[in-house]
Short mmCIF file of N, CA, C and O in Angstrom, two decimals:
data_model
loop_
_atom_site.label_atom_id
_atom_site.label_comp_id
_atom_site.label_asym_id
_atom_site.label_seq_id
_atom_site.Cartn_x
_atom_site.Cartn_y
_atom_site.Cartn_z
N MET A 1 -9.28 11.69 12.19
CA MET A 1 -8.23 10.88 12.76
C MET A 1 -8.29 11.02 14.28
O MET A 1 -8.37 12.12 14.80
N THR A 2 -8.23 9.90 14.97
CA THR A 2 -8.27 9.94 16.42
C THR A 2 -6.91 10.29 16.99
O THR A 2 -5.89 10.24 16.29
N ALA A 3 -6.88 10.62 18.26
CA ALA A 3 -5.61 10.93 18.93
C ALA A 3 -4.67 9.74 18.91
O ALA A 3 -3.46 9.88 18.71
N ALA A 4 -5.22 8.54 19.08
CA ALA A 4 -4.39 7.33 19.06
C ALA A 4 -3.76 7.12 17.68
O ALA A 4 -2.59 6.76 17.57
N GLN A 5 -4.54 7.37 16.62
CA GLN A 5 -4.01 7.23 15.27
C GLN A 5 -2.94 8.29 15.01
O GLN A 5 -1.92 8.02 14.39
N ALA A 6 -3.17 9.50 15.47
CA ALA A 6 -2.19 10.57 15.31
C ALA A 6 -0.90 10.21 16.03
O ALA A 6 0.20 10.40 15.49
N ASP A 7 -1.02 9.68 17.23
CA ASP A 7 0.16 9.25 17.98
C ASP A 7 0.91 8.15 17.23
O ASP A 7 2.14 8.13 17.20
N GLN A 8 0.18 7.22 16.61
CA GLN A 8 0.79 6.14 15.85
C GLN A 8 1.60 6.71 14.68
O GLN A 8 2.72 6.28 14.44
N CYS A 9 1.05 7.68 13.97
CA CYS A 9 1.78 8.34 12.87
C CYS A 9 3.02 9.05 13.39
O CYS A 9 4.10 8.94 12.81
N ASP A 10 2.85 9.80 14.47
CA ASP A 10 3.97 10.53 15.04
C ASP A 10 5.09 9.58 15.48
O ASP A 10 6.27 9.85 15.25
N MET A 11 4.72 8.47 16.10
CA MET A 11 5.72 7.51 16.57
C MET A 11 6.45 6.86 15.39
O MET A 11 7.67 6.68 15.42
N LEU A 12 5.71 6.53 14.33
CA LEU A 12 6.34 5.95 13.15
C LEU A 12 7.28 6.96 12.51
O LEU A 12 8.40 6.62 12.13
N GLY A 13 6.85 8.21 12.41
CA GLY A 13 7.70 9.26 11.84
C GLY A 13 8.97 9.46 12.66
O GLY A 13 10.07 9.61 12.12
N LEU A 14 8.85 9.47 13.98
CA LEU A 14 10.01 9.63 14.86
C LEU A 14 10.96 8.45 14.70
O LEU A 14 12.18 8.63 14.60
N ASP A 15 10.42 7.24 14.65
CA ASP A 15 11.24 6.05 14.47
C ASP A 15 11.99 6.10 13.15
O ASP A 15 13.20 5.84 13.08
N LEU A 16 11.31 6.46 12.07
CA LEU A 16 11.96 6.59 10.76
C LEU A 16 13.07 7.63 10.80
O LEU A 16 14.17 7.41 10.30
N SER A 17 12.79 8.76 11.40
CA SER A 17 13.76 9.84 11.48
C SER A 17 15.00 9.41 12.26
O SER A 17 16.13 9.63 11.82
N GLN A 18 14.80 8.80 13.40
CA GLN A 18 15.92 8.42 14.26
C GLN A 18 16.75 7.29 13.66
O GLN A 18 17.97 7.30 13.75
N ARG A 19 16.10 6.32 13.05
CA ARG A 19 16.82 5.14 12.57
C ARG A 19 17.42 5.29 11.17
O ARG A 19 18.30 4.52 10.79
N THR A 20 16.95 6.28 10.40
CA THR A 20 17.48 6.45 9.03
C THR A 20 18.10 7.83 8.80
O THR A 20 18.61 8.09 7.72
N ASN A 21 18.03 8.70 9.78
CA ASN A 21 18.51 10.08 9.64
C ASN A 21 17.77 10.85 8.53
O ASN A 21 18.32 11.75 7.92
N ALA A 22 16.53 10.47 8.29
CA ALA A 22 15.71 11.15 7.29
C ALA A 22 14.95 12.29 7.96
O ALA A 22 14.73 12.29 9.16
N VAL A 23 14.55 13.25 7.15
CA VAL A 23 13.67 14.31 7.60
C VAL A 23 12.25 13.85 7.28
O VAL A 23 11.94 13.51 6.14
N VAL A 24 11.41 13.79 8.30
CA VAL A 24 10.05 13.27 8.13
C VAL A 24 9.05 14.34 8.49
O VAL A 24 9.15 14.96 9.56
N GLU A 25 8.12 14.59 7.59
CA GLU A 25 7.04 15.55 7.83
C GLU A 25 5.71 14.81 7.73
O GLU A 25 5.56 13.93 6.89
N ARG A 26 4.78 15.19 8.59
CA ARG A 26 3.48 14.52 8.60
C ARG A 26 2.38 15.43 8.10
O ARG A 26 2.30 16.59 8.49
N LYS A 27 1.53 14.87 7.24
CA LYS A 27 0.32 15.55 6.77
C LYS A 27 -0.81 14.54 6.89
O LYS A 27 -0.87 13.59 6.13
N VAL A 28 -1.65 14.72 7.88
CA VAL A 28 -2.76 13.83 8.21
C VAL A 28 -2.21 12.42 8.39
O VAL A 28 -1.46 12.17 9.32
N ASN A 29 -2.56 11.45 7.51
CA ASN A 29 -2.06 10.10 7.69
C ASN A 29 -1.02 9.72 6.63
O ASN A 29 -0.89 8.57 6.24
N VAL A 30 -0.25 10.70 6.18
CA VAL A 30 0.82 10.49 5.21
C VAL A 30 2.10 11.12 5.77
O VAL A 30 2.08 12.24 6.29
N LEU A 31 3.20 10.38 5.67
CA LEU A 31 4.50 10.91 6.06
C LEU A 31 5.32 11.12 4.80
O LEU A 31 5.42 10.24 3.95
N THR A 32 5.91 12.30 4.67
CA THR A 32 6.84 12.58 3.59
C THR A 32 8.24 12.40 4.16
O THR A 32 8.57 12.97 5.21
N VAL A 33 9.06 11.62 3.48
CA VAL A 33 10.38 11.27 3.97
C VAL A 33 11.42 11.84 3.00
O VAL A 33 11.37 11.57 1.80
N LYS A 34 12.34 12.63 3.53
CA LYS A 34 13.40 13.22 2.70
C LYS A 34 14.75 12.69 3.16
O LYS A 34 15.07 12.74 4.35
N HIS A 35 15.50 12.18 2.20
CA HIS A 35 16.82 11.63 2.50
C HIS A 35 17.66 11.75 1.23
O HIS A 35 17.14 11.59 0.13
N PRO A 36 18.96 12.00 1.35
CA PRO A 36 19.79 12.19 0.14
C PRO A 36 19.90 10.96 -0.76
O PRO A 36 20.25 11.09 -1.92
N TRP A 37 19.60 9.79 -0.25
CA TRP A 37 19.73 8.58 -1.06
C TRP A 37 18.53 8.32 -1.96
O TRP A 37 18.58 7.41 -2.80
N VAL A 38 17.44 9.06 -1.77
CA VAL A 38 16.25 8.87 -2.60
C VAL A 38 15.78 10.22 -3.12
O VAL A 38 16.04 11.25 -2.51
N GLY A 39 15.10 10.20 -4.26
CA GLY A 39 14.51 11.44 -4.76
C GLY A 39 13.35 11.86 -3.89
O GLY A 39 13.24 13.00 -3.46
N SER A 40 12.47 10.90 -3.59
CA SER A 40 11.36 11.15 -2.69
C SER A 40 10.92 9.81 -2.10
O SER A 40 11.10 8.77 -2.71
N ALA A 41 10.34 9.88 -0.93
CA ALA A 41 9.83 8.68 -0.28
C ALA A 41 8.67 9.08 0.60
O ALA A 41 8.54 10.26 0.97
N GLY A 42 7.84 8.12 0.92
CA GLY A 42 6.72 8.44 1.77
C GLY A 42 6.09 7.21 2.39
O GLY A 42 6.36 6.08 1.99
N VAL A 43 5.27 7.49 3.36
CA VAL A 43 4.50 6.45 4.04
C VAL A 43 3.04 6.85 3.92
O VAL A 43 2.67 7.94 4.36
N SER A 44 2.23 5.99 3.31
CA SER A 44 0.80 6.29 3.22
C SER A 44 0.06 5.48 4.27
O SER A 44 0.49 4.39 4.65
N TYR A 45 -1.02 6.02 4.73
CA TYR A 45 -1.87 5.36 5.72
C TYR A 45 -1.10 4.99 6.99
O TYR A 45 -1.23 3.90 7.51
N CYS A 46 -0.29 5.93 7.48
CA CYS A 46 0.54 5.65 8.64
C CYS A 46 -0.29 5.37 9.89
O CYS A 46 0.21 4.78 10.84
N ALA A 47 -1.55 5.76 9.91
CA ALA A 47 -2.39 5.56 11.09
C ALA A 47 -3.24 4.30 10.99
O ALA A 47 -4.20 4.15 11.71
N THR A 48 -2.89 3.39 10.09
CA THR A 48 -3.65 2.15 9.97
C THR A 48 -2.73 0.98 10.27
O THR A 48 -1.51 1.13 10.38
N ALA A 49 -3.31 -0.18 10.35
CA ALA A 49 -2.54 -1.39 10.61
C ALA A 49 -1.72 -1.82 9.39
O ALA A 49 -0.81 -2.62 9.51
N LYS A 50 -2.04 -1.26 8.22
CA LYS A 50 -1.34 -1.65 6.99
C LYS A 50 -0.78 -0.44 6.24
O LYS A 50 -1.24 -0.11 5.16
N PRO A 51 0.23 0.22 6.81
CA PRO A 51 0.81 1.34 6.08
C PRO A 51 1.59 0.85 4.87
O PRO A 51 2.02 -0.29 4.81
N GLY A 52 1.75 1.73 3.89
CA GLY A 52 2.53 1.43 2.71
C GLY A 52 3.74 2.33 2.66
O GLY A 52 3.73 3.43 3.21
N PHE A 53 4.81 1.88 2.01
CA PHE A 53 6.03 2.67 1.87
C PHE A 53 6.37 2.75 0.39
O PHE A 53 6.27 1.76 -0.33
N ASP A 54 6.77 3.93 -0.06
CA ASP A 54 7.19 4.07 -1.45
C ASP A 54 8.43 4.93 -1.53
O ASP A 54 8.67 5.78 -0.67
N ALA A 55 9.23 4.68 -2.56
CA ALA A 55 10.43 5.47 -2.80
C ALA A 55 10.61 5.62 -4.31
O ALA A 55 10.36 4.68 -5.07
N THR A 56 11.05 6.80 -4.72
CA THR A 56 11.25 7.11 -6.13
C THR A 56 12.59 7.81 -6.30
O THR A 56 13.01 8.60 -5.45
N ILE A 57 13.25 7.52 -7.41
CA ILE A 57 14.49 8.21 -7.75
C ILE A 57 14.49 8.45 -9.26
O ILE A 57 13.96 7.64 -10.03
N ASP A 58 15.05 9.57 -9.66
CA ASP A 58 15.05 9.96 -11.07
C ASP A 58 16.26 9.41 -11.82
O ASP A 58 17.07 10.17 -12.38
N THR A 59 16.37 8.12 -11.85
CA THR A 59 17.35 7.43 -12.69
C THR A 59 16.89 5.98 -12.82
O THR A 59 16.29 5.43 -11.89
N ALA A 60 17.13 5.38 -13.96
CA ALA A 60 16.70 4.00 -14.17
C ALA A 60 17.62 3.02 -13.47
O ALA A 60 17.23 1.88 -13.22
N TYR A 61 18.82 3.45 -13.14
CA TYR A 61 19.79 2.54 -12.54
C TYR A 61 20.36 3.16 -11.27
O TYR A 61 21.48 3.66 -11.24
N PRO A 62 19.56 3.14 -10.20
CA PRO A 62 19.99 3.78 -8.96
C PRO A 62 21.17 3.06 -8.31
O PRO A 62 21.38 1.88 -8.53
N GLN A 63 21.90 3.82 -7.53
CA GLN A 63 23.01 3.25 -6.78
C GLN A 63 22.45 2.36 -5.68
O GLN A 63 21.28 2.43 -5.31
N GLY A 64 23.30 1.54 -5.11
CA GLY A 64 22.91 0.64 -4.05
C GLY A 64 22.33 1.35 -2.84
O GLY A 64 21.51 0.78 -2.12
N THR A 65 22.73 2.60 -2.63
CA THR A 65 22.22 3.33 -1.47
C THR A 65 20.71 3.54 -1.53
O THR A 65 20.05 3.59 -0.49
N PHE A 66 20.16 3.64 -2.74
CA PHE A 66 18.71 3.76 -2.89
C PHE A 66 18.03 2.52 -2.31
O PHE A 66 17.09 2.62 -1.53
N PHE A 67 18.54 1.36 -2.66
CA PHE A 67 17.96 0.12 -2.17
C PHE A 67 18.28 -0.10 -0.69
O PHE A 67 17.48 -0.69 0.04
N ASP A 68 19.44 0.39 -0.25
CA ASP A 68 19.76 0.33 1.19
C ASP A 68 18.71 1.10 1.98
O ASP A 68 18.25 0.65 3.03
N PHE A 69 18.33 2.27 1.47
CA PHE A 69 17.33 3.08 2.16
C PHE A 69 15.97 2.39 2.15
O PHE A 69 15.26 2.40 3.15
N ILE A 70 15.61 1.80 1.02
CA ILE A 70 14.34 1.07 0.96
C ILE A 70 14.34 -0.04 2.01
O ILE A 70 13.35 -0.24 2.71
N GLY A 71 15.44 -0.77 2.11
CA GLY A 71 15.53 -1.83 3.10
C GLY A 71 15.40 -1.31 4.52
O GLY A 71 14.64 -1.84 5.33
N ALA A 72 16.12 -0.23 4.82
CA ALA A 72 16.11 0.32 6.18
C ALA A 72 14.77 0.96 6.53
O ALA A 72 14.15 0.62 7.54
N ALA A 73 14.33 1.89 5.72
CA ALA A 73 13.09 2.62 6.03
C ALA A 73 11.86 1.74 5.81
O ALA A 73 10.95 1.73 6.64
N GLY A 74 11.85 1.01 4.72
CA GLY A 74 10.71 0.15 4.43
C GLY A 74 10.50 -0.90 5.50
O GLY A 74 9.36 -1.22 5.86
N SER A 75 11.59 -1.42 6.05
CA SER A 75 11.47 -2.45 7.08
C SER A 75 10.80 -1.92 8.34
O SER A 75 10.08 -2.64 9.03
N ILE A 76 11.02 -0.66 8.63
CA ILE A 76 10.39 -0.02 9.79
C ILE A 76 8.88 0.09 9.57
O ILE A 76 8.09 -0.15 10.47
N VAL A 77 8.51 0.43 8.36
CA VAL A 77 7.09 0.67 8.04
C VAL A 77 6.31 -0.63 7.91
O VAL A 77 5.23 -0.77 8.47
N VAL A 78 6.84 -1.59 7.16
CA VAL A 78 6.07 -2.81 6.87
C VAL A 78 6.52 -4.01 7.71
O VAL A 78 6.03 -5.12 7.52
N LYS A 79 7.43 -3.78 8.63
CA LYS A 79 7.87 -4.83 9.56
C LYS A 79 8.45 -6.04 8.83
O LYS A 79 7.96 -7.16 8.94
N ALA A 80 9.51 -5.81 8.07
CA ALA A 80 10.21 -6.88 7.36
C ALA A 80 11.70 -6.77 7.65
O ALA A 80 12.16 -5.74 8.14
N ARG A 81 12.43 -7.80 7.35
CA ARG A 81 13.88 -7.77 7.56
C ARG A 81 14.51 -6.86 6.50
O ARG A 81 14.25 -7.03 5.30
N PRO A 82 15.35 -5.91 6.91
CA PRO A 82 15.91 -4.93 5.97
C PRO A 82 16.62 -5.54 4.77
O PRO A 82 16.37 -5.12 3.63
N GLN A 83 17.50 -6.51 4.97
CA GLN A 83 18.26 -7.07 3.84
C GLN A 83 17.34 -7.82 2.88
O GLN A 83 17.48 -7.71 1.67
N LYS A 84 16.38 -8.55 3.41
CA LYS A 84 15.45 -9.29 2.54
C LYS A 84 14.56 -8.32 1.76
O LYS A 84 14.28 -8.54 0.58
N LEU A 85 14.15 -7.24 2.40
CA LEU A 85 13.34 -6.24 1.71
C LEU A 85 14.17 -5.55 0.63
O LEU A 85 13.68 -5.33 -0.48
N ARG A 86 15.41 -5.22 0.95
CA ARG A 86 16.31 -4.60 -0.03
C ARG A 86 16.46 -5.52 -1.25
O ARG A 86 16.34 -5.08 -2.40
N ASP A 87 16.74 -6.80 -0.99
CA ASP A 87 16.93 -7.76 -2.08
C ASP A 87 15.67 -7.90 -2.94
O ASP A 87 15.76 -7.98 -4.17
N ALA A 88 14.50 -7.92 -2.30
CA ALA A 88 13.24 -8.02 -3.04
C ALA A 88 13.03 -6.78 -3.91
O ALA A 88 12.57 -6.88 -5.05
N ALA A 89 13.39 -5.60 -3.40
CA ALA A 89 13.24 -4.35 -4.17
C ALA A 89 14.18 -4.35 -5.38
O ALA A 89 13.79 -3.90 -6.47
N VAL A 90 15.39 -4.85 -5.21
CA VAL A 90 16.33 -4.93 -6.34
C VAL A 90 15.77 -5.87 -7.40
O VAL A 90 15.75 -5.54 -8.60
N LYS A 91 15.31 -7.04 -6.98
CA LYS A 91 14.76 -8.02 -7.93
C LYS A 91 13.56 -7.45 -8.67
O LYS A 91 13.46 -7.56 -9.90
N CYS A 92 12.65 -6.82 -7.94
CA CYS A 92 11.44 -6.25 -8.53
C CYS A 92 11.81 -5.17 -9.56
O CYS A 92 11.25 -5.12 -10.65
N THR A 93 12.78 -4.32 -9.21
CA THR A 93 13.21 -3.26 -10.12
C THR A 93 13.83 -3.83 -11.38
O THR A 93 13.54 -3.37 -12.50
N ARG A 94 14.70 -4.82 -11.24
CA ARG A 94 15.33 -5.44 -12.41
C ARG A 94 14.28 -6.02 -13.36
O ARG A 94 14.37 -5.87 -14.58
N LEU A 95 13.28 -6.69 -12.78
CA LEU A 95 12.23 -7.27 -13.61
C LEU A 95 11.36 -6.20 -14.26
O LEU A 95 10.93 -6.36 -15.41
N ALA A 96 11.13 -5.09 -13.57
CA ALA A 96 10.37 -3.98 -14.16
C ALA A 96 11.13 -3.37 -15.33
O ALA A 96 10.53 -3.02 -16.35
N LEU A 97 12.44 -3.26 -15.21
CA LEU A 97 13.24 -2.69 -16.30
C LEU A 97 13.24 -3.59 -17.53
O LEU A 97 13.39 -3.11 -18.65
N LYS A 98 13.04 -4.89 -17.35
CA LYS A 98 12.98 -5.83 -18.47
C LYS A 98 11.60 -5.87 -19.11
O LYS A 98 11.47 -6.31 -20.25
N ASP A 99 10.58 -5.46 -18.37
CA ASP A 99 9.20 -5.52 -18.86
C ASP A 99 8.95 -4.39 -19.86
O ASP A 99 9.34 -3.25 -19.60
N PRO A 100 8.29 -4.67 -20.99
CA PRO A 100 8.01 -3.62 -21.97
C PRO A 100 7.19 -2.46 -21.40
O PRO A 100 7.34 -1.32 -21.84
N ASP A 101 6.33 -2.75 -20.43
CA ASP A 101 5.53 -1.69 -19.81
C ASP A 101 6.22 -1.05 -18.62
O ASP A 101 5.70 -0.09 -18.03
N GLY A 102 7.37 -1.59 -18.23
CA GLY A 102 8.11 -1.02 -17.11
C GLY A 102 7.48 -1.29 -15.75
O GLY A 102 7.76 -0.57 -14.79
N LEU A 103 6.64 -2.31 -15.66
CA LEU A 103 5.96 -2.62 -14.40
C LEU A 103 6.23 -4.06 -13.99
O LEU A 103 6.32 -4.95 -14.83
N HIS A 104 6.33 -4.26 -12.68
CA HIS A 104 6.43 -5.62 -12.17
C HIS A 104 5.83 -5.67 -10.77
O HIS A 104 6.01 -4.75 -9.97
N HIS A 105 5.09 -6.74 -10.50
CA HIS A 105 4.51 -6.98 -9.18
C HIS A 105 5.20 -8.21 -8.62
O HIS A 105 5.31 -9.23 -9.31
N LEU A 106 5.63 -8.12 -7.40
CA LEU A 106 6.33 -9.22 -6.75
C LEU A 106 5.72 -9.46 -5.39
O LEU A 106 5.57 -8.53 -4.59
N ASP A 107 5.32 -10.69 -5.14
CA ASP A 107 4.85 -11.10 -3.82
C ASP A 107 6.03 -11.79 -3.14
O ASP A 107 6.52 -12.81 -3.64
N SER A 108 6.46 -11.23 -2.03
CA SER A 108 7.61 -11.78 -1.33
C SER A 108 7.53 -11.38 0.14
O SER A 108 7.13 -10.25 0.46
N LEU A 109 7.89 -12.28 1.03
CA LEU A 109 7.98 -11.99 2.46
C LEU A 109 6.64 -11.58 3.07
O LEU A 109 6.60 -10.87 4.06
N GLY A 110 5.54 -12.01 2.47
CA GLY A 110 4.23 -11.57 2.96
C GLY A 110 3.93 -10.13 2.56
O GLY A 110 3.05 -9.49 3.12
N LEU A 111 4.68 -9.64 1.58
CA LEU A 111 4.54 -8.26 1.10
C LEU A 111 4.20 -8.26 -0.38
O LEU A 111 4.48 -9.21 -1.10
N GLU A 112 3.64 -7.14 -0.81
CA GLU A 112 3.43 -6.90 -2.24
C GLU A 112 4.33 -5.73 -2.62
O GLU A 112 4.23 -4.65 -2.03
N LEU A 113 5.19 -5.97 -3.58
CA LEU A 113 6.04 -4.90 -4.12
C LEU A 113 5.55 -4.61 -5.53
O LEU A 113 5.34 -5.53 -6.33
N THR A 114 5.38 -3.34 -5.84
CA THR A 114 5.05 -2.91 -7.19
C THR A 114 6.16 -1.97 -7.62
O THR A 114 6.44 -0.98 -6.96
N CYS A 115 6.81 -2.34 -8.72
CA CYS A 115 7.93 -1.54 -9.21
C CYS A 115 7.58 -0.99 -10.58
O CYS A 115 7.05 -1.70 -11.43
N ASN A 116 7.90 0.26 -10.78
CA ASN A 116 7.71 0.95 -12.05
C ASN A 116 9.06 1.53 -12.41
O ASN A 116 9.67 2.23 -11.59
N ALA A 117 9.55 1.21 -13.58
CA ALA A 117 10.88 1.67 -13.97
C ALA A 117 10.91 2.02 -15.45
O ALA A 117 10.26 1.37 -16.27
N LYS A 118 11.66 3.05 -15.76
CA LYS A 118 11.83 3.47 -17.15
C LYS A 118 13.29 3.82 -17.35
O LYS A 118 13.88 4.56 -16.55
N SER A 119 13.89 3.28 -18.40
CA SER A 119 15.28 3.60 -18.70
C SER A 119 15.34 4.78 -19.67
O SER A 119 14.32 5.27 -20.12
N GLY A 120 16.52 5.23 -19.95
CA GLY A 120 16.71 6.33 -20.87
C GLY A 120 16.94 7.65 -20.18
O GLY A 120 17.12 7.72 -18.96
N ALA A 121 16.90 8.72 -20.97
CA ALA A 121 17.22 10.05 -20.45
C ALA A 121 16.27 10.50 -19.34
O ALA A 121 16.66 11.21 -18.43
N ASN A 122 15.02 10.11 -19.43
CA ASN A 122 14.03 10.47 -18.40
C ASN A 122 13.72 9.28 -17.50
O ASN A 122 12.60 9.12 -17.03
N GLY A 123 14.73 8.47 -17.25
CA GLY A 123 14.54 7.26 -16.47
C GLY A 123 14.20 7.53 -15.02
O GLY A 123 14.52 8.58 -14.46
N PHE A 124 13.54 6.55 -14.42
CA PHE A 124 13.18 6.64 -13.00
C PHE A 124 12.89 5.24 -12.49
O PHE A 124 12.70 4.30 -13.27
N VAL A 125 12.86 5.12 -11.18
CA VAL A 125 12.43 3.89 -10.52
C VAL A 125 11.53 4.28 -9.36
O VAL A 125 11.86 5.18 -8.59
N THR A 126 10.40 3.61 -9.25
CA THR A 126 9.51 3.76 -8.11
C THR A 126 9.23 2.38 -7.54
O THR A 126 8.91 1.45 -8.29
N VAL A 127 9.36 2.24 -6.24
CA VAL A 127 9.08 0.98 -5.56
C VAL A 127 8.02 1.27 -4.50
O VAL A 127 8.19 2.17 -3.67
N LEU A 128 6.92 0.53 -4.55
CA LEU A 128 5.84 0.63 -3.57
C LEU A 128 5.74 -0.69 -2.83
O LEU A 128 5.69 -1.75 -3.46
N ILE A 129 5.70 -0.63 -1.50
CA ILE A 129 5.68 -1.84 -0.69
C ILE A 129 4.49 -1.76 0.27
O ILE A 129 4.32 -0.76 0.99
N THR A 130 3.67 -2.80 0.27
CA THR A 130 2.56 -2.89 1.21
C THR A 130 2.50 -4.33 1.75
O THR A 130 3.02 -5.25 1.13
N ARG A 131 1.87 -4.47 2.89
CA ARG A 131 1.61 -5.80 3.45
C ARG A 131 0.60 -6.49 2.56
O ARG A 131 -0.34 -5.86 2.06
N LYS A 132 0.78 -7.76 2.34
CA LYS A 132 -0.13 -8.55 1.51
C LYS A 132 -1.47 -8.67 2.22
O LYS A 132 -1.52 -8.89 3.41
N THR A 133 -2.54 -8.51 1.46
CA THR A 133 -3.88 -8.62 2.03
C THR A 133 -4.31 -10.08 2.02
O THR A 133 -3.97 -10.83 1.12
N ALA A 134 -5.05 -10.45 3.02
CA ALA A 134 -5.57 -11.81 3.10
C ALA A 134 -6.66 -11.97 2.05
O ALA A 134 -7.47 -11.09 1.83
N SER A 135 -6.67 -13.13 1.38
CA SER A 135 -7.67 -13.34 0.34
C SER A 135 -8.84 -14.15 0.83
O SER A 135 -8.87 -14.71 1.85
#
């Protein structure tokens, strides 16, 4: 990793920390994000032009604050409008919960959202957001 890429990761981590009040730790080109509204969150490939953001929580039916955090933090990482990103994450999660395999892919806002959800006692929701690749 070059110094410029390291600086890019550090700046993204600082921005996330300041704007969401999350605790952000960096390991090479991955940021681990800790916040009370999510079980775990992270930024992969923070030193590239196309970083990805993911968030997971250990319940099939998370509170609105989970999606609020996805909107706020995810918008910083993938450069999208927070409310639109939040709404897309809610829609993707609902569709994943209806799918027999618990998976749904949603193309929205020039982004790709992949949602994995499982209901029941061991329920969880994971939302992964990346910039859409040109075909």
